[in-house]
mmCIF file of C-alpha atoms in Angstrom:
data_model
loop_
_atom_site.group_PDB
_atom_site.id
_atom_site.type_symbol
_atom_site.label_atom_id
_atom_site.label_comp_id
_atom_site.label_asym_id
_atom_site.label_seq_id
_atom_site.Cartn_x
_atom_site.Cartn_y
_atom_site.Cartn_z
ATOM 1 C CA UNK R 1 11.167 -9.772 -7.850
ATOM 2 C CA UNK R 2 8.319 -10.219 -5.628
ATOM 3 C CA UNK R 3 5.143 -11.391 -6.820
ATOM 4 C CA UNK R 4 2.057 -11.402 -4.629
ATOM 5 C CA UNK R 5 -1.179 -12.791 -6.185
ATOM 6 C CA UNK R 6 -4.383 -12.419 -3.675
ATOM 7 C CA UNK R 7 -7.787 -14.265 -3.989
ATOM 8 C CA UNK R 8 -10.461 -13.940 -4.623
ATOM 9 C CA UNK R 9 -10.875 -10.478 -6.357
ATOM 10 C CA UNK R 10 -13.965 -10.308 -4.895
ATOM 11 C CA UNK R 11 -16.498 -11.793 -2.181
ATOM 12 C CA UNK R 12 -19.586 -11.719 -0.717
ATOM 13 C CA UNK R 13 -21.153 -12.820 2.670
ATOM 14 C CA UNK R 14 -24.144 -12.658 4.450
ATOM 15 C CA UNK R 15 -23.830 -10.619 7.812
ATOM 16 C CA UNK R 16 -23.200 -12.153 10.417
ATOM 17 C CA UNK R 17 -20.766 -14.802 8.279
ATOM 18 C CA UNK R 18 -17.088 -15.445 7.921
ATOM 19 C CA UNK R 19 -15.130 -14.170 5.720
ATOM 20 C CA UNK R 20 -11.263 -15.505 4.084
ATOM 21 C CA UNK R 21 -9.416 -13.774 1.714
ATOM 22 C CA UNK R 22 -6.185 -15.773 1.061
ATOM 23 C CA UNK R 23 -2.946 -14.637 -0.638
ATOM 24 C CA UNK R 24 0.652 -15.891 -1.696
ATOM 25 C CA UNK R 25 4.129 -14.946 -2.465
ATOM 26 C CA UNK R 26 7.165 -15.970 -4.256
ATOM 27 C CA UNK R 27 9.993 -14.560 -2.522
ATOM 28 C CA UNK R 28 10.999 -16.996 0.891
ATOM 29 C CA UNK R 29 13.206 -13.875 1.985
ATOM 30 C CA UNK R 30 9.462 -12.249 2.770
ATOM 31 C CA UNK R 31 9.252 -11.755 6.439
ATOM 32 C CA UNK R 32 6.813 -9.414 6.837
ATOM 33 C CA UNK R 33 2.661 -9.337 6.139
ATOM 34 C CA UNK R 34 0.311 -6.617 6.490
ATOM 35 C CA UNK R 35 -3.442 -6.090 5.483
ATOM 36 C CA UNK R 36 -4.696 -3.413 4.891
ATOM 37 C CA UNK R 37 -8.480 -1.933 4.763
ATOM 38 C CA UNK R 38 -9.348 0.621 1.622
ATOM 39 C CA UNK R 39 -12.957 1.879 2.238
ATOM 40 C CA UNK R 40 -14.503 3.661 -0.541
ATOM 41 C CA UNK R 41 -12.918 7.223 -1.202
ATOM 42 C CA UNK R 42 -10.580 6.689 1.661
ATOM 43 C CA UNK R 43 -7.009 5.794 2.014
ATOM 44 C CA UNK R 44 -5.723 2.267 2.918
ATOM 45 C CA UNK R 45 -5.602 1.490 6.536
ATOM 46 C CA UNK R 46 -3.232 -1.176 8.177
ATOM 47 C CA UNK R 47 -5.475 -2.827 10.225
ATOM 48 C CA UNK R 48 -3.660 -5.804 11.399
ATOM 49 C CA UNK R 49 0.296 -7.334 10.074
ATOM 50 C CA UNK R 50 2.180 -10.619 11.093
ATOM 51 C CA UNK R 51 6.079 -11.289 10.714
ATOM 52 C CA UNK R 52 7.501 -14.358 9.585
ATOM 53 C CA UNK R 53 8.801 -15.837 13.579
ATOM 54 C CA UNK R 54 4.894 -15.970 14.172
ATOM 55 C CA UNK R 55 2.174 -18.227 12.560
ATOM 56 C CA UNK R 56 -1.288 -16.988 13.695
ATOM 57 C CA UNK R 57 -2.115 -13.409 14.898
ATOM 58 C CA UNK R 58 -5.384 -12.465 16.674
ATOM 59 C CA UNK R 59 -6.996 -8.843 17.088
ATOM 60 C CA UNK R 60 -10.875 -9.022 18.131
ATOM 61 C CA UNK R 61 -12.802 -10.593 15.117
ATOM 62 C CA UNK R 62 -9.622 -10.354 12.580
ATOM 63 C CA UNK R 63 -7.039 -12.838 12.272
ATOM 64 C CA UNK R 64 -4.214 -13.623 9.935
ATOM 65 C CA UNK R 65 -2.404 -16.662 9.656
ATOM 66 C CA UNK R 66 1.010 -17.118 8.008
ATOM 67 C CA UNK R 67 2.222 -20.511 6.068
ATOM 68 C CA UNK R 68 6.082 -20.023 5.173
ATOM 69 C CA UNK R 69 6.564 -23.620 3.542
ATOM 70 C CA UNK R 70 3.633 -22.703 1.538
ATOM 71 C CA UNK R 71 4.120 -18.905 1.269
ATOM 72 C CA UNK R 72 1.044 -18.604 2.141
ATOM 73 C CA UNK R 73 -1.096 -16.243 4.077
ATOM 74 C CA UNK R 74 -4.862 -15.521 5.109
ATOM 75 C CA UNK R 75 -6.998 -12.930 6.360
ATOM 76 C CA UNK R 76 -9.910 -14.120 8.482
ATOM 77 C CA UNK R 77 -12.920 -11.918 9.552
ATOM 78 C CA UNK R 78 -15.530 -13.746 12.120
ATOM 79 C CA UNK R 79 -18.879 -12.273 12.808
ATOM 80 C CA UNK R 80 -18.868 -9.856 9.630
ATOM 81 C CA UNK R 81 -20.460 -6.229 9.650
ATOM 82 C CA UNK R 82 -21.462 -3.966 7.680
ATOM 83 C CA UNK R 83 -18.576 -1.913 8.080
ATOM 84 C CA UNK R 84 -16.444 -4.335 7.016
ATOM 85 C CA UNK R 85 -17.554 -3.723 3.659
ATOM 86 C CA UNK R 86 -14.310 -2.401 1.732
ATOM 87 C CA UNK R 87 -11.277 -3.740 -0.593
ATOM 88 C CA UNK R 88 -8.676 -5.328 1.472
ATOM 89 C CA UNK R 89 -5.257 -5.724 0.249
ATOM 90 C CA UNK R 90 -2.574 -7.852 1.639
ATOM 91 C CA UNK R 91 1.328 -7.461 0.942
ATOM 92 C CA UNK R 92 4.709 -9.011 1.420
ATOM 93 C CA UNK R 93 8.111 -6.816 2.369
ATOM 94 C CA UNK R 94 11.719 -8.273 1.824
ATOM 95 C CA UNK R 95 14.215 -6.045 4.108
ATOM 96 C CA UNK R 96 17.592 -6.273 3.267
ATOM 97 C CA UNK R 97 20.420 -5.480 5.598
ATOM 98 C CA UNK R 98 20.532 -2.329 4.133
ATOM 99 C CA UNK R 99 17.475 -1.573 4.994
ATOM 100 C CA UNK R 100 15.803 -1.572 1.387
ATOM 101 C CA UNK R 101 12.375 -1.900 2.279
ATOM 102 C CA UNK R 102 9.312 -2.540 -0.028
ATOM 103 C CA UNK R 103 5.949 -3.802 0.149
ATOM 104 C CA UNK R 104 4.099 -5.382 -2.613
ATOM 105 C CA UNK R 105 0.695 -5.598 -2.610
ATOM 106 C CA UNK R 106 -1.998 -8.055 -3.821
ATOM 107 C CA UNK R 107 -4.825 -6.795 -6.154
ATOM 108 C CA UNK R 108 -7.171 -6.769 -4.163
ATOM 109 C CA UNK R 109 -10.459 -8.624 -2.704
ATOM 110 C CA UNK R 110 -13.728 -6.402 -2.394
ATOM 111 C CA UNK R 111 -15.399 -7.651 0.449
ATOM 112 C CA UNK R 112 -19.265 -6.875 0.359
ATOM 113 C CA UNK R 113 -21.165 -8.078 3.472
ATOM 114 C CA UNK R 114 -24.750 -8.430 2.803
ATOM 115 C CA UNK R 115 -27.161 -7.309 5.305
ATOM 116 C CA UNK C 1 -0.016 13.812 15.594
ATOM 117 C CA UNK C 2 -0.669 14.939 12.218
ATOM 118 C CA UNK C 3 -0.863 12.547 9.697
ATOM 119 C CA UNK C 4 0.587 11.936 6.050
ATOM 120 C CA UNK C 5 -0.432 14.935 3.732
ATOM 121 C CA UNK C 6 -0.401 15.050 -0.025
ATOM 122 C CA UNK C 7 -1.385 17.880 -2.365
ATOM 123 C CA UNK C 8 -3.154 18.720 -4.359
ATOM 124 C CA UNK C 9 -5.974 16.329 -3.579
ATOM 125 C CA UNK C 10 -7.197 16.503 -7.852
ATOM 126 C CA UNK C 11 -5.149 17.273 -10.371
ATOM 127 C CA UNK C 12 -6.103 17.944 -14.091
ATOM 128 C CA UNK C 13 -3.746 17.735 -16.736
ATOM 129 C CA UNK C 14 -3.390 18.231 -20.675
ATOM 130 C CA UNK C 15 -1.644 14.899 -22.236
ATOM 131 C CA UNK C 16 1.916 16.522 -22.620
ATOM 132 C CA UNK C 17 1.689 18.335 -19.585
ATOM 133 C CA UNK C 18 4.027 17.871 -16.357
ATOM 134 C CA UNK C 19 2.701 17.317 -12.879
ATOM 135 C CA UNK C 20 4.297 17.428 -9.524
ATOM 136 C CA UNK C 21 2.716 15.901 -6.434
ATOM 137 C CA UNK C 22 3.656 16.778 -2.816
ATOM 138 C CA UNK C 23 3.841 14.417 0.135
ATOM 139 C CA UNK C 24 4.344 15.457 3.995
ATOM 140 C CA UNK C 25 5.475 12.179 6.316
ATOM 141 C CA UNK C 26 4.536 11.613 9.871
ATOM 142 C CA UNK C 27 6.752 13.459 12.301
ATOM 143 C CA UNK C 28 9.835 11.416 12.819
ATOM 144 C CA UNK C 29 9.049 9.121 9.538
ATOM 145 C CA UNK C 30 11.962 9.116 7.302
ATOM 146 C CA UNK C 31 10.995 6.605 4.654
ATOM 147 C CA UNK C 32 8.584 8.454 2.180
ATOM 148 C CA UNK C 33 7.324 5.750 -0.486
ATOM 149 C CA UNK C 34 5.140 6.195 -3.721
ATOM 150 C CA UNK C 35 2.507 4.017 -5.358
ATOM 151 C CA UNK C 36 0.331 4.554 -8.299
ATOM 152 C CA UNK C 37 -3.452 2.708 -7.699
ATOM 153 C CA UNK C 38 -5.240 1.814 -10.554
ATOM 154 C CA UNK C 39 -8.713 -0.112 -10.604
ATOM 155 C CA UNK C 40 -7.157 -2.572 -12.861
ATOM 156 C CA UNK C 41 -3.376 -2.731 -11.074
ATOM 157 C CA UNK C 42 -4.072 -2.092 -7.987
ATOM 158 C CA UNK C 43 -1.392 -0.394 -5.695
ATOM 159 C CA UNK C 44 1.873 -0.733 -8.289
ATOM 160 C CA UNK C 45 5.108 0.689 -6.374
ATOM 161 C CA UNK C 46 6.660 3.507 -7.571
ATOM 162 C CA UNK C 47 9.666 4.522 -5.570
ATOM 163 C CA UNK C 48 10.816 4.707 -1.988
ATOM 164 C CA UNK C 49 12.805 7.619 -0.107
ATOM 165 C CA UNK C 50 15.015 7.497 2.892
ATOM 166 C CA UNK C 51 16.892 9.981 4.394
ATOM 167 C CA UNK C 52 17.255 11.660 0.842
ATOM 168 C CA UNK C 53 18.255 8.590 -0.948
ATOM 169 C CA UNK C 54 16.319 6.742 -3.473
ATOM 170 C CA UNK C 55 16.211 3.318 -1.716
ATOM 171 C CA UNK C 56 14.194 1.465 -3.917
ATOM 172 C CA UNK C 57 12.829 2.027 -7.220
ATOM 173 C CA UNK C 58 9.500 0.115 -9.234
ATOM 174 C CA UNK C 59 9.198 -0.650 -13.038
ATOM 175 C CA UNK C 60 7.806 2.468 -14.332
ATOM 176 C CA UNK C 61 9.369 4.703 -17.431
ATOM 177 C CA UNK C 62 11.575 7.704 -16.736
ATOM 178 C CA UNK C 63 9.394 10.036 -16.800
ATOM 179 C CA UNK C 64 8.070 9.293 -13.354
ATOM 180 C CA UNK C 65 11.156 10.714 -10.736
ATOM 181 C CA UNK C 66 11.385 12.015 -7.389
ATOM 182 C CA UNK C 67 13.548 13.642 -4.655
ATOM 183 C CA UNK C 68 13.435 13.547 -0.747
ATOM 184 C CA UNK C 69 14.276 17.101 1.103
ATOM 185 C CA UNK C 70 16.254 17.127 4.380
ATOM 186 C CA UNK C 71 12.986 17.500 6.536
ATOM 187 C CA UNK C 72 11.385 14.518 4.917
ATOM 188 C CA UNK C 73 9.189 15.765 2.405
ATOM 189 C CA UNK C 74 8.744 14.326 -0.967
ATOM 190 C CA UNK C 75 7.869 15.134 -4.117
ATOM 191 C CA UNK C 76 6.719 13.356 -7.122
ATOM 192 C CA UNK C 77 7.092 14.199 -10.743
ATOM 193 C CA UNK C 78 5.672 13.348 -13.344
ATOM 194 C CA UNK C 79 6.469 14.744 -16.969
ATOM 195 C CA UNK C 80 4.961 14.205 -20.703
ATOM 196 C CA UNK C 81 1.904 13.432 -19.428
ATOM 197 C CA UNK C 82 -0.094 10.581 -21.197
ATOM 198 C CA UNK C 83 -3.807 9.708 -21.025
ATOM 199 C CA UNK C 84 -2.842 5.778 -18.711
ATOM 200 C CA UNK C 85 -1.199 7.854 -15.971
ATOM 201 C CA UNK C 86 -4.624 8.651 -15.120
ATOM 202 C CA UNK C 87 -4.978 7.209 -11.394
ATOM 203 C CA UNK C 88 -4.845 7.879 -8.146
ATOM 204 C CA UNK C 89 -1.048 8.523 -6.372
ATOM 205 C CA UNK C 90 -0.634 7.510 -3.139
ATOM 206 C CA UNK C 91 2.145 8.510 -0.551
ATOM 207 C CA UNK C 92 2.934 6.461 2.602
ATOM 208 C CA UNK C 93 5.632 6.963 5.089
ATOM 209 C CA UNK C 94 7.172 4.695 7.785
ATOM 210 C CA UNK C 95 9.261 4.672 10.571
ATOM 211 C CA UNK C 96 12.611 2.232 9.999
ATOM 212 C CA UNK C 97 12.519 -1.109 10.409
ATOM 213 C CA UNK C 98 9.148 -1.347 7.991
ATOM 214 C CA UNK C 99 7.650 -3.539 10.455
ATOM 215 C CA UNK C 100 7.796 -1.533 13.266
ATOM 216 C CA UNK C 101 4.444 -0.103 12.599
ATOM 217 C CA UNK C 102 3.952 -0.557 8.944
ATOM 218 C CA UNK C 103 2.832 1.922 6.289
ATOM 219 C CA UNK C 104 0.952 5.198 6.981
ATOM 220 C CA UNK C 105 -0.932 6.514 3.560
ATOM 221 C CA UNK C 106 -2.052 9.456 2.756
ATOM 222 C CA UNK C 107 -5.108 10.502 0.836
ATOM 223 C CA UNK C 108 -3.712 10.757 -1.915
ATOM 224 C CA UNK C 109 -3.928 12.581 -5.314
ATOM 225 C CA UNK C 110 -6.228 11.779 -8.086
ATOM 226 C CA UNK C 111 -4.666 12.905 -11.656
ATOM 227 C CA UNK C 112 -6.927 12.879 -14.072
ATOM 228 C CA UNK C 113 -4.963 13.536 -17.730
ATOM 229 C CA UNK C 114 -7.365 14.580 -20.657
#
């Protein structure tokens, strides 16, 4: 099945900083990649995805890039805030024609930004 | 436009016990999926719902089961309750394909078995 492994589990960055949280997967079928933003007591959030035809995505100060000979992909947050303080989880669906759909999810970074 | 809804928010349960956990999609969502999040596992998948149908299932023990009703709704079961199904159960719907918009999660429930 699917694997996903995510690193690191958790990070730390002065304000103001960048910040990368990188993850890969095991299944080349995977053609879909979203993050998603769990602040604390709160529900996860997506807050920005990329499919397999594309290789970088874009959206204000987030970015993720996608590697599909590596099966690799990264999250990339410029000009951190204190808001983006949270656990962010990335994850990897495999849709079949059937349309069995599934996302499996990284453990998890914990981003602290440090003011 | 309402969002996903689960209930109860907290839950506590006698090991032994059984639970069952409600979810309410997003109007027009038809794909209902579960996942148990645990600080040490993270978001583990449980099952996934479509149109009635158990689509998709994860690697956990019979006693966790489900069942989709006609107007999307799902519900979550869980019976002989032991002390490690302590977590927090999370619902998220989706419109079909997945990555039309991705996942929408609800608040989820927190079970807490004693």
């Amino acid at each position: 099945g699917e694997n996903v492994e995510q690193h690191p589990s958790t990070l730390s960055v002065q304000e103001g900083d960048s910040a990368v949280i990188k993850c890969t997967y095991s299944d080349s079928a995977s053609n879909y990649f979203p993050w998603y933003k769990q602040e604390l007591g709160k529900r996860p959030q997506l807050i920005i995805d990329i499919r397999s035809n594309v290789g970088e995505k874009k959206d204000q100060r987030i970015a993720v890039t996608l590697n599909k000979t590596a099966k690799h992909f990264s999250l990339h947050i410029t000009e951190t805030q204190p808001e983006d303080s949270a656990v962010y989880f990335c994850a990897a669906s495999t849709i079949s024609n059937f349309g069995n759909e599934k996302l499996t999810f990284g453990t998890g970074t914990r981003l602290t930004i440090i003011p | 436009k309402a969002g996903v809804t689960q209930t109860p928010r907290y839950l506590i349960k006698t090991r032994g016990q059984q639970v069952t956990l409600s979810c309410s999609p997003i109007s027009g969502h038809r794909s209902v999926s579960w996942y148990q999040q645990t600080p040490g596992q993270g978001l583990q998948f449980l099952f996934e719902y479509f149109s009635e149908t158990q689509r998709n299932k994860g690697n956990f023990p019979g006693r966790f089961s489900g069942r989709q009703f006609s107007n999307s709704r799902s519900e979550m079961n869980v019976s002989t309750l032991e002390l490690g199904d302590s977590a927090l159960y999370l619902c998220a719907s989706s419109l079909w394909p997945l990555t039309t918009r991705g996942y929408t999660f609800g608040s989820g429930t927190r079970l807490t078995v004693v």
